[in-house]
Amino acid sequence: MAKTPFRTEVLTPEGSVFDDEVTQISTRTKTGSIGILARHQPLLGMLEPTELRLYRGESDAEVVRFAAGEGYVQVSPDGVLLLVEEAHSPDSLDIGDLRDKLGRAEDALSSAEDGTEESRRASRDKRRWEAFLRIAEGGSQ
Amino acid sequence: MSASQRDVKNRIGSVKNIQKITRAMEMVAAARLRRAEQRIEALRPYAGAIRRMTRQAAEAAGSEISGLPILKEHEAENTVALLLITGDRGLAGAFNSQIIRAGLRAAREHEGGGRAVLYSAVGRRGVSTLNFRGKEPVGRYVGFTDRPSYADAREIAEELIASYVDGKADRVEIFYNGYISPLTQEVRRETLLPLQQATILEGTERDREGAEDDDHHTHALVEYEPDPDEILARLIPDYVEISVYRALLESTASEHGARMTAMRNASENAGELIEDLTLEMNRARQAEITQEIMEVVAGAESLT
């Protein structure tokens, strides 16, 4: 069965990175992975760093992938709007650089006192770089 | 050619070389300025969408947002953090120095009022000047002022938020060159934290006009994941990131604008200098010719 296409835009502070019709979106919210198809119930959700997949058709070749940072998803009858703080093509990720960043976040986390904003911040950074590293390593296989 | 003529000619040559460099720098700055302007434009849709989502989540949450720690004013103001946004490079007129001057003036004000001051700086110029003055910055952010990314802004914003929420600072102010036009930049001083409610509400009226239609029919059935309060608690700090990002972008555009103007002036001055020197050289040559003619005439006279 052919899936119904719907309009999707991915916006970052540095501009729009995707604006086209898709048939399915796959991403992750605070509560877990979600897939969005046409005529999804209106939704406002918070996104966790993950691999964002936009399906333009049935085959795997038509999937657009992004390493996406934290963000929000808004589903309305007009389409889907994804707001993410950063979105990179998985090929552009630099594994060495991500390992450095992850290392720094881990150091900051272990030196920060529990319950402080400093430690919350370090764990957010850590989650982001871990997710990006997984995407980068997965892509190179 | 006499020695003085050769001298002047050499000077003309070197001024011409300098003029070539300043012209090239002016053109590079103009190209970068255009790109910086585009990036300010590119931020607008994102910032607008964040604002609309905040309004939607706030209405659904139905609770007051003023309970969030970054919105709450601290009871006593003992320490103030100042973030000075400068550039990595000079040769841009008063661009860097006016920020440092404004920051130090504000610091004197605060210290006069019995408040301690913590400095942070963006850009090598700001960091090195503060170091030189013995006011070592706690946060140093360098190497990106030509092309700041959102990740740079996020890093700065998160550190400032952490210092505010954890009580290391009771107020955070930023100083940057606001971009008005390629020829005009103004020093802006803004209070970043506690986050002003006005920053969040700004522009909602305009957004409301455009969004009114979909408000009507989507409102009742929206599903929230997680609940609206939690979404709101993450949306609000985004305003701080966006404010820092916008300040970085405006500062970059201002820097290129200021450098363009400075280099145009330098090229014009070089042009004037070349004219003056050319005149001087012609005069020297004319004097030499006159001298030679007089010698010839004097020699001829002595024969008759």
Tab-separated table of C-alpha atoms in Angstrom:
chain	number	residue	atom	x	y	z
A	1	MET	CA	0.000	0.000	0.000
A	2	ALA	CA	1.383	3.363	-0.942
A	3	LYS	CA	1.793	5.749	1.946
A	4	THR	CA	0.331	9.217	1.844
A	5	PRO	CA	2.950	11.954	1.600
A	6	PHE	CA	2.860	14.991	3.873
A	7	ARG	CA	4.869	18.174	4.093
A	8	THR	CA	7.812	18.254	6.483
A	9	GLU	CA	10.253	20.976	7.314
A	10	VAL	CA	13.413	20.711	9.397
A	11	LEU	CA	14.474	24.091	10.758
A	12	THR	CA	17.694	24.899	12.598
A	13	PRO	CA	18.933	28.264	13.884
A	14	GLU	CA	21.273	28.276	10.893
A	15	GLY	CA	18.429	27.877	8.418
A	16	SER	CA	16.121	25.323	6.867
A	17	VAL	CA	17.862	22.023	6.069
A	18	PHE	CA	14.910	20.113	4.649
A	19	ASP	CA	11.555	21.155	3.253
A	20	ASP	CA	9.766	18.544	1.184
A	21	GLU	CA	7.096	15.855	1.102
A	22	VAL	CA	7.802	12.656	3.021
A	23	THR	CA	5.816	9.508	3.747
A	24	GLN	CA	7.264	8.697	7.151
A	25	ILE	CA	9.440	10.258	9.835
A	26	SER	CA	11.380	8.380	12.449
A	27	THR	CA	12.920	10.116	15.456
A	28	ARG	CA	13.089	9.902	19.243
A	29	THR	CA	11.288	11.852	21.967
A	30	LYS	CA	11.907	11.854	25.662
A	31	THR	CA	9.628	8.817	26.020
A	32	GLY	CA	11.114	6.764	23.200
A	33	SER	CA	11.348	6.263	19.442
A	34	ILE	CA	8.428	7.443	17.412
A	35	GLY	CA	7.345	7.128	13.823
A	36	ILE	CA	5.094	9.689	12.238
A	37	LEU	CA	2.861	8.930	9.268
A	38	ALA	CA	0.355	11.098	7.453
A	39	ARG	CA	-2.695	12.191	9.467
A	40	HIS	CA	-0.911	11.729	12.771
A	41	GLN	CA	-2.684	13.262	15.720
A	42	PRO	CA	-1.595	16.874	16.437
A	43	LEU	CA	1.432	16.665	18.674
A	44	LEU	CA	3.962	18.839	20.409
A	45	GLY	CA	6.950	16.794	21.495
A	46	MET	CA	10.448	17.226	22.779
A	47	LEU	CA	13.180	15.503	20.769
A	48	GLU	CA	16.298	13.866	22.108
A	49	PRO	CA	19.558	13.736	20.133
A	50	THR	CA	19.224	10.897	17.655
A	51	GLU	CA	19.329	9.918	14.025
A	52	LEU	CA	16.419	11.620	12.305
A	53	ARG	CA	15.159	9.661	9.298
A	54	LEU	CA	12.881	11.114	6.657
A	55	TYR	CA	11.416	8.579	4.246
A	56	ARG	CA	10.605	9.916	0.826
A	57	GLY	CA	9.482	6.593	-0.620
A	58	GLU	CA	9.361	2.865	-0.036
A	59	SER	CA	12.989	1.976	-0.681
A	60	ASP	CA	15.948	2.547	1.630
A	61	ALA	CA	17.708	4.689	-0.959
A	62	GLU	CA	15.094	7.366	-0.510
A	63	VAL	CA	15.769	7.937	3.165
A	64	VAL	CA	17.285	11.287	4.176
A	65	ARG	CA	19.280	11.001	7.395
A	66	PHE	CA	20.446	13.627	9.852
A	67	ALA	CA	22.337	13.534	13.087
A	68	ALA	CA	19.938	15.768	14.983
A	69	GLY	CA	20.477	17.425	18.344
A	70	GLU	CA	17.807	18.309	20.874
A	71	GLY	CA	14.673	19.858	19.513
A	72	TYR	CA	10.929	19.853	19.166
A	73	VAL	CA	8.380	18.343	16.842
A	74	GLN	CA	5.068	19.899	16.020
A	75	VAL	CA	2.496	17.902	14.094
A	76	SER	CA	-0.434	19.864	12.734
A	77	PRO	CA	-2.908	19.252	9.915
A	78	ASP	CA	-0.690	21.322	7.607
A	79	GLY	CA	2.338	19.129	8.089
A	80	VAL	CA	5.205	18.455	10.414
A	81	LEU	CA	7.688	20.993	11.706
A	82	LEU	CA	10.892	19.752	13.314
A	83	LEU	CA	12.939	22.335	15.179
A	84	VAL	CA	16.403	21.093	16.036
A	85	GLU	CA	19.359	22.957	17.481
A	86	GLU	CA	21.684	21.273	15.001
A	87	ALA	CA	21.312	18.822	12.120
A	88	HIS	CA	24.261	17.360	10.253
A	89	SER	CA	24.522	14.901	7.458
A	90	PRO	CA	25.943	11.685	9.035
A	91	ASP	CA	28.874	11.721	6.573
A	92	SER	CA	30.019	15.109	7.826
A	93	LEU	CA	30.515	13.913	11.421
A	94	ASP	CA	34.099	13.667	12.610
A	95	ILE	CA	34.564	10.688	14.928
A	96	GLY	CA	37.798	11.978	16.483
A	97	ASP	CA	36.254	15.358	17.210
A	98	LEU	CA	33.148	13.741	18.734
A	99	ARG	CA	35.309	11.506	20.964
A	100	ASP	CA	37.129	14.619	22.224
A	101	LYS	CA	33.864	16.367	22.967
A	102	LEU	CA	32.439	13.310	24.692
A	103	GLY	CA	35.593	13.017	26.790
A	104	ARG	CA	35.320	16.655	27.844
A	105	ALA	CA	31.628	16.247	28.735
A	106	GLU	CA	32.444	13.159	30.829
A	107	ASP	CA	35.211	15.032	32.654
A	108	ALA	CA	32.880	17.948	33.325
A	109	LEU	CA	30.203	15.568	34.570
A	110	SER	CA	32.506	13.819	37.018
A	111	SER	CA	33.852	17.083	38.391
A	112	ALA	CA	30.449	18.767	38.739
A	113	GLU	CA	28.473	18.393	41.944
A	114	ASP	CA	25.274	16.371	41.725
A	115	GLY	CA	22.102	18.355	41.385
A	116	THR	CA	23.742	21.486	40.017
A	117	GLU	CA	22.898	23.082	36.692
A	118	GLU	CA	26.541	22.456	35.746
A	119	SER	CA	26.058	18.708	36.058
A	120	ARG	CA	22.716	18.747	34.205
A	121	ARG	CA	24.432	20.613	31.436
A	122	ALA	CA	27.317	18.146	31.249
A	123	SER	CA	24.957	15.185	31.061
A	124	ARG	CA	23.004	16.843	28.243
A	125	ASP	CA	26.252	17.354	26.347
A	126	LYS	CA	27.250	13.776	27.034
A	127	ARG	CA	23.934	12.410	25.699
A	128	ARG	CA	24.267	14.476	22.521
A	129	TRP	CA	27.835	13.446	21.736
A	130	GLU	CA	27.092	9.806	22.524
A	131	ALA	CA	24.164	9.823	20.106
A	132	PHE	CA	26.212	11.535	17.381
A	133	LEU	CA	29.109	9.149	17.903
A	134	ARG	CA	26.795	6.155	17.527
A	135	ILE	CA	25.491	7.616	14.249
A	136	ALA	CA	28.997	8.389	12.996
A	137	GLU	CA	30.281	4.916	13.824
A	138	GLY	CA	27.223	3.226	12.392
A	139	GLY	CA	27.641	5.138	9.150
A	140	SER	CA	31.252	4.130	8.630
A	141	GLN	CA	30.647	0.377	8.690
B	1	MET	CA	67.733	60.602	-10.779
B	2	SER	CA	68.792	62.207	-7.536
B	3	ALA	CA	68.753	60.516	-4.153
B	4	SER	CA	65.720	62.453	-2.880
B	5	GLN	CA	63.734	61.602	-6.013
B	6	ARG	CA	64.511	57.917	-5.607
B	7	ASP	CA	63.393	58.122	-1.993
B	8	VAL	CA	60.030	59.585	-2.844
B	9	LYS	CA	59.562	57.050	-5.609
B	10	ASN	CA	60.183	54.201	-3.163
B	11	ARG	CA	57.668	55.627	-0.755
B	12	ILE	CA	55.052	55.891	-3.495
B	13	GLY	CA	55.673	52.235	-4.298
B	14	SER	CA	55.179	51.089	-0.744
B	15	VAL	CA	52.051	53.201	-0.224
B	16	LYS	CA	50.638	51.696	-3.428
B	17	ASN	CA	51.272	48.208	-2.071
B	18	ILE	CA	49.524	49.059	1.175
B	19	GLN	CA	46.597	50.425	-0.795
B	20	LYS	CA	46.335	47.148	-2.694
B	21	ILE	CA	46.143	45.267	0.610
B	22	THR	CA	43.554	47.570	2.166
B	23	ARG	CA	41.420	47.387	-1.022
B	24	ALA	CA	41.561	43.581	-0.926
B	25	MET	CA	40.640	43.542	2.771
B	26	GLU	CA	37.718	45.850	2.061
B	27	MET	CA	36.394	43.477	-0.581
B	28	VAL	CA	36.834	40.406	1.625
B	29	ALA	CA	34.974	42.181	4.441
B	30	ALA	CA	32.137	43.114	2.061
B	31	ALA	CA	31.701	39.504	0.956
B	32	ARG	CA	31.761	38.219	4.536
B	33	LEU	CA	29.320	40.907	5.584
B	34	ARG	CA	26.796	39.667	3.036
B	35	ARG	CA	27.112	36.139	4.385
B	36	ALA	CA	26.733	37.357	7.964
B	37	GLU	CA	23.573	39.254	7.015
B	38	GLN	CA	22.136	36.103	5.452
B	39	ARG	CA	22.771	34.181	8.646
B	40	ILE	CA	20.896	36.775	10.704
B	41	GLU	CA	17.988	36.306	8.262
B	42	ALA	CA	18.237	32.511	8.523
B	43	LEU	CA	17.714	32.622	12.291
B	44	ARG	CA	14.366	34.430	12.044
B	45	PRO	CA	12.059	31.504	11.099
B	46	TYR	CA	13.542	29.311	13.845
B	47	ALA	CA	13.229	31.990	16.516
B	48	GLY	CA	9.647	32.690	15.422
B	49	ALA	CA	8.727	28.993	15.557
B	50	ILE	CA	10.236	28.609	19.034
B	51	ARG	CA	8.190	31.586	20.178
B	52	ARG	CA	4.954	30.155	18.757
B	53	MET	CA	5.613	26.797	20.406
B	54	THR	CA	6.316	28.504	23.703
B	55	ARG	CA	2.997	30.301	23.519
B	56	GLN	CA	1.185	27.075	22.715
B	57	ALA	CA	2.894	25.147	25.513
B	58	ALA	CA	2.342	28.001	27.977
B	59	GLU	CA	-1.379	28.073	27.214
B	60	ALA	CA	-1.637	24.304	27.600
B	61	ALA	CA	0.423	24.282	30.789
B	62	GLY	CA	-1.870	26.871	32.289
B	63	SER	CA	0.658	27.546	35.013
B	64	GLU	CA	2.948	30.489	35.601
B	65	ILE	CA	6.335	30.210	33.947
B	66	SER	CA	7.893	32.625	36.403
B	67	GLY	CA	8.842	29.760	38.702
B	68	LEU	CA	11.719	28.686	36.463
B	69	PRO	CA	15.118	29.416	38.034
B	70	ILE	CA	16.424	31.402	35.057
B	71	LEU	CA	13.459	33.795	35.266
B	72	LYS	CA	13.701	34.299	39.010
B	73	GLU	CA	15.569	37.320	40.269
B	74	HIS	CA	18.092	36.598	42.984
B	75	GLU	CA	17.295	38.292	46.279
B	76	ALA	CA	20.678	39.928	46.665
B	77	GLU	CA	22.834	41.072	43.780
B	78	ASN	CA	26.388	40.375	44.938
B	79	THR	CA	28.082	39.232	41.769
B	80	VAL	CA	27.554	40.360	38.206
B	81	ALA	CA	28.894	38.467	35.200
B	82	LEU	CA	29.742	40.537	32.120
B	83	LEU	CA	30.128	38.976	28.696
B	84	LEU	CA	32.025	41.157	26.227
B	85	ILE	CA	31.631	40.157	22.600
B	86	THR	CA	34.610	41.284	20.518
B	87	GLY	CA	36.366	39.909	17.443
B	88	ASP	CA	39.388	37.670	16.952
B	89	ARG	CA	41.114	40.287	14.840
B	90	GLY	CA	41.733	44.008	14.813
B	91	LEU	CA	41.906	46.481	11.922
B	92	ALA	CA	38.226	47.278	12.307
B	93	GLY	CA	38.227	50.807	13.659
B	94	ALA	CA	36.667	51.234	17.080
B	95	PHE	CA	34.835	47.888	16.867
B	96	ASN	CA	36.730	46.095	19.647
B	97	SER	CA	37.765	49.021	21.806
B	98	GLN	CA	34.276	50.470	22.222
B	99	ILE	CA	32.979	47.172	23.606
B	100	ILE	CA	35.828	46.920	26.087
B	101	ARG	CA	35.345	50.539	27.103
B	102	ALA	CA	31.585	50.043	27.667
B	103	GLY	CA	32.221	46.826	29.613
B	104	LEU	CA	34.833	48.373	31.878
B	105	ARG	CA	32.621	51.394	32.506
B	106	ALA	CA	29.746	49.107	33.565
B	107	ALA	CA	32.170	47.144	35.736
B	108	ARG	CA	33.178	50.337	37.555
B	109	GLU	CA	29.482	51.114	38.095
B	110	HIS	CA	28.872	47.691	39.614
B	111	GLU	CA	32.000	47.784	41.744
B	112	GLY	CA	31.008	51.241	42.935
B	113	GLY	CA	27.708	49.705	44.045
B	114	GLY	CA	29.551	47.015	46.007
B	115	ARG	CA	29.033	44.179	43.520
B	116	ALA	CA	31.825	41.853	42.434
B	117	VAL	CA	32.373	41.492	38.683
B	118	LEU	CA	33.168	38.323	36.734
B	119	TYR	CA	34.358	38.792	33.174
B	120	SER	CA	33.876	36.576	30.164
B	121	ALA	CA	34.927	37.429	26.654
B	122	VAL	CA	34.274	36.288	23.116
B	123	GLY	CA	37.081	36.997	20.650
B	124	ARG	CA	40.873	37.106	21.017
B	125	ARG	CA	40.877	40.899	21.212
B	126	GLY	CA	38.621	40.994	24.252
B	127	VAL	CA	40.397	38.126	26.001
B	128	SER	CA	43.876	39.605	25.529
B	129	THR	CA	42.865	43.142	26.515
B	130	LEU	CA	41.180	41.908	29.691
B	131	ASN	CA	44.230	39.820	30.539
B	132	PHE	CA	46.459	42.812	29.931
B	133	ARG	CA	44.369	44.919	32.282
B	134	GLY	CA	44.646	42.256	34.963
B	135	LYS	CA	40.952	41.347	34.750
B	136	GLU	CA	41.294	37.727	33.813
B	137	PRO	CA	38.140	36.430	32.091
B	138	VAL	CA	36.596	33.256	33.542
B	139	GLY	CA	35.090	32.296	30.195
B	140	ARG	CA	37.202	32.642	27.045
B	141	TYR	CA	35.597	31.888	23.728
B	142	VAL	CA	37.877	32.360	20.751
B	143	GLY	CA	38.448	31.162	17.215
B	144	PHE	CA	34.965	31.464	15.720
B	145	THR	CA	34.024	35.135	15.507
B	146	ASP	CA	34.354	35.079	11.706
B	147	ARG	CA	31.568	32.547	11.520
B	148	PRO	CA	29.887	31.710	14.830
B	149	SER	CA	27.784	28.530	14.901
B	150	TYR	CA	24.770	27.821	17.066
B	151	ALA	CA	26.865	25.284	18.968
B	152	ASP	CA	29.232	28.115	19.991
B	153	ALA	CA	26.279	30.152	21.250
B	154	ARG	CA	24.907	27.132	23.087
B	155	GLU	CA	28.191	26.544	24.879
B	156	ILE	CA	28.355	30.159	26.044
B	157	ALA	CA	24.666	30.309	27.016
B	158	GLU	CA	24.826	27.039	28.963
B	159	GLU	CA	27.854	28.200	30.946
B	160	LEU	CA	26.187	31.497	31.778
B	161	ILE	CA	22.923	29.772	32.724
B	162	ALA	CA	24.807	27.324	34.932
B	163	SER	CA	26.624	30.129	36.724
B	164	TYR	CA	23.335	31.969	37.259
B	165	VAL	CA	21.287	28.983	38.405
B	166	ASP	CA	24.074	27.622	40.612
B	167	GLY	CA	24.380	31.051	42.256
B	168	LYS	CA	27.881	31.977	41.082
B	169	ALA	CA	26.416	35.087	39.454
B	170	ASP	CA	23.285	37.027	40.346
B	171	ARG	CA	22.969	38.832	37.063
B	172	VAL	CA	24.448	38.445	33.584
B	173	GLU	CA	24.911	41.322	31.154
B	174	ILE	CA	26.162	41.168	27.594
B	175	PHE	CA	27.895	43.845	25.541
B	176	TYR	CA	28.070	43.635	21.781
B	177	ASN	CA	28.042	45.696	18.601
B	178	GLY	CA	24.470	45.693	17.342
B	179	TYR	CA	24.219	45.649	13.577
B	180	ILE	CA	22.151	48.424	12.026
B	181	SER	CA	23.688	48.818	8.575
B	182	PRO	CA	27.099	48.244	6.968
B	183	LEU	CA	28.006	51.793	8.010
B	184	THR	CA	26.349	51.913	11.412
B	185	GLN	CA	26.876	49.754	14.465
B	186	GLU	CA	25.873	50.609	18.011
B	187	VAL	CA	27.139	49.308	21.318
B	188	ARG	CA	24.345	47.402	23.033
B	189	ARG	CA	24.169	46.456	26.689
B	190	GLU	CA	21.518	43.884	27.568
B	191	THR	CA	20.568	41.935	30.651
B	192	LEU	CA	20.664	38.277	29.688
B	193	LEU	CA	19.847	36.759	33.082
B	194	PRO	CA	17.514	36.811	34.876
B	195	LEU	CA	15.722	36.282	31.577
B	196	GLN	CA	13.307	39.127	30.988
B	197	GLN	CA	9.729	38.033	30.444
B	198	ALA	CA	9.536	40.735	27.776
B	199	THR	CA	12.093	38.788	25.705
B	200	ILE	CA	9.731	35.829	25.613
B	201	LEU	CA	6.599	37.812	24.889
B	202	GLU	CA	8.225	40.094	22.294
B	203	GLY	CA	6.700	39.685	18.876
B	204	THR	CA	3.852	37.438	20.011
B	205	GLU	CA	1.298	39.952	18.779
B	206	ARG	CA	2.684	39.766	15.274
B	207	ASP	CA	2.931	35.976	15.371
B	208	ARG	CA	-0.608	35.761	16.617
B	209	GLU	CA	-2.025	37.408	13.498
B	210	GLY	CA	-0.538	34.833	11.197
B	211	ALA	CA	-1.202	31.857	13.421
B	212	GLU	CA	-4.748	32.662	14.418
B	213	ASP	CA	-6.375	30.344	11.909
B	214	ASP	CA	-4.678	27.123	12.895
B	215	ASP	CA	-5.061	28.038	16.557
B	216	HIS	CA	-8.797	27.607	16.228
B	217	HIS	CA	-9.001	24.085	14.959
B	218	THR	CA	-5.931	22.375	16.369
B	219	HIS	CA	-6.070	23.585	19.891
B	220	ALA	CA	-8.224	21.108	21.735
B	221	LEU	CA	-6.762	17.844	20.478
B	222	VAL	CA	-3.027	18.344	20.741
B	223	GLU	CA	-1.067	15.599	22.387
B	224	TYR	CA	1.980	16.587	24.462
B	225	GLU	CA	5.002	14.419	24.935
B	226	PRO	CA	6.097	14.876	27.722
B	227	ASP	CA	3.626	17.224	29.424
B	228	PRO	CA	3.550	20.939	28.524
B	229	ASP	CA	5.309	22.055	31.736
B	230	GLU	CA	8.341	19.961	30.940
B	231	ILE	CA	8.454	21.161	27.324
B	232	LEU	CA	8.210	24.735	28.564
B	233	ALA	CA	11.077	24.201	31.001
B	234	ARG	CA	13.309	23.398	28.030
B	235	LEU	CA	11.906	25.993	25.634
B	236	ILE	CA	12.582	28.926	27.951
B	237	PRO	CA	16.379	28.396	28.237
B	238	ASP	CA	16.437	28.258	24.427
B	239	TYR	CA	15.708	31.982	24.485
B	240	VAL	CA	19.018	32.587	26.196
B	241	GLU	CA	20.802	30.520	23.535
B	242	ILE	CA	18.990	32.350	20.757
B	243	SER	CA	19.793	35.753	22.313
B	244	VAL	CA	23.476	34.866	22.567
B	245	TYR	CA	23.467	33.483	19.020
B	246	ARG	CA	21.812	36.605	17.656
B	247	ALA	CA	24.318	38.806	19.503
B	248	LEU	CA	27.205	36.769	18.041
B	249	LEU	CA	25.789	37.049	14.531
B	250	GLU	CA	25.158	40.770	14.826
B	251	SER	CA	28.628	41.268	16.229
B	252	THR	CA	30.125	39.372	13.277
B	253	ALA	CA	28.156	41.449	10.773
B	254	SER	CA	29.189	44.617	12.628
B	255	GLU	CA	32.824	43.548	12.631
B	256	HIS	CA	32.857	43.046	8.873
B	257	GLY	CA	30.990	46.327	8.385
B	258	ALA	CA	33.431	48.192	10.624
B	259	ARG	CA	36.420	46.611	8.891
B	260	MET	CA	35.001	47.471	5.485
B	261	THR	CA	34.644	51.122	6.512
B	262	ALA	CA	38.064	51.211	8.152
B	263	MET	CA	39.712	49.702	5.082
B	264	ARG	CA	37.883	52.032	2.703
B	265	ASN	CA	39.156	55.003	4.713
B	266	ALA	CA	42.646	53.539	4.697
B	267	SER	CA	42.526	53.094	0.908
B	268	GLU	CA	41.336	56.679	0.468
B	269	ASN	CA	44.085	58.002	2.721
B	270	ALA	CA	46.633	55.997	0.776
B	271	GLY	CA	45.305	57.547	-2.436
B	272	GLU	CA	45.749	61.050	-1.035
B	273	LEU	CA	49.233	60.214	0.168
B	274	ILE	CA	50.146	58.924	-3.293
B	275	GLU	CA	48.939	62.190	-4.859
B	276	ASP	CA	50.968	64.286	-2.424
B	277	LEU	CA	54.075	62.199	-2.935
B	278	THR	CA	53.719	62.280	-6.710
B	279	LEU	CA	53.498	66.067	-6.549
B	280	GLU	CA	56.581	66.158	-4.370
B	281	MET	CA	58.459	63.927	-6.777
B	282	ASN	CA	57.516	66.065	-9.790
B	283	ARG	CA	58.635	69.156	-7.944
B	284	ALA	CA	61.975	67.555	-7.129
B	285	ARG	CA	62.437	66.526	-10.752
B	286	GLN	CA	61.525	70.010	-11.994
B	287	ALA	CA	63.982	71.555	-9.541
B	288	GLU	CA	66.712	69.293	-10.833
B	289	ILE	CA	66.000	70.182	-14.485
B	290	THR	CA	65.965	73.897	-13.653
B	291	GLN	CA	69.264	73.464	-11.909
B	292	GLU	CA	70.780	71.734	-14.923
B	293	ILE	CA	69.517	74.398	-17.344
B	294	MET	CA	70.987	77.103	-15.147
B	295	GLU	CA	74.292	75.317	-15.145
B	296	VAL	CA	74.262	75.034	-18.938
B	297	VAL	CA	73.316	78.692	-19.338
B	298	ALA	CA	75.985	79.775	-16.876
B	299	GLY	CA	78.543	77.645	-18.741
B	300	ALA	CA	77.561	79.187	-22.122
B	301	GLU	CA	77.702	82.694	-20.704
B	302	SER	CA	81.198	82.178	-19.390
B	303	LEU	CA	82.377	81.249	-22.929
B	304	THR	CA	81.198	84.459	-24.555
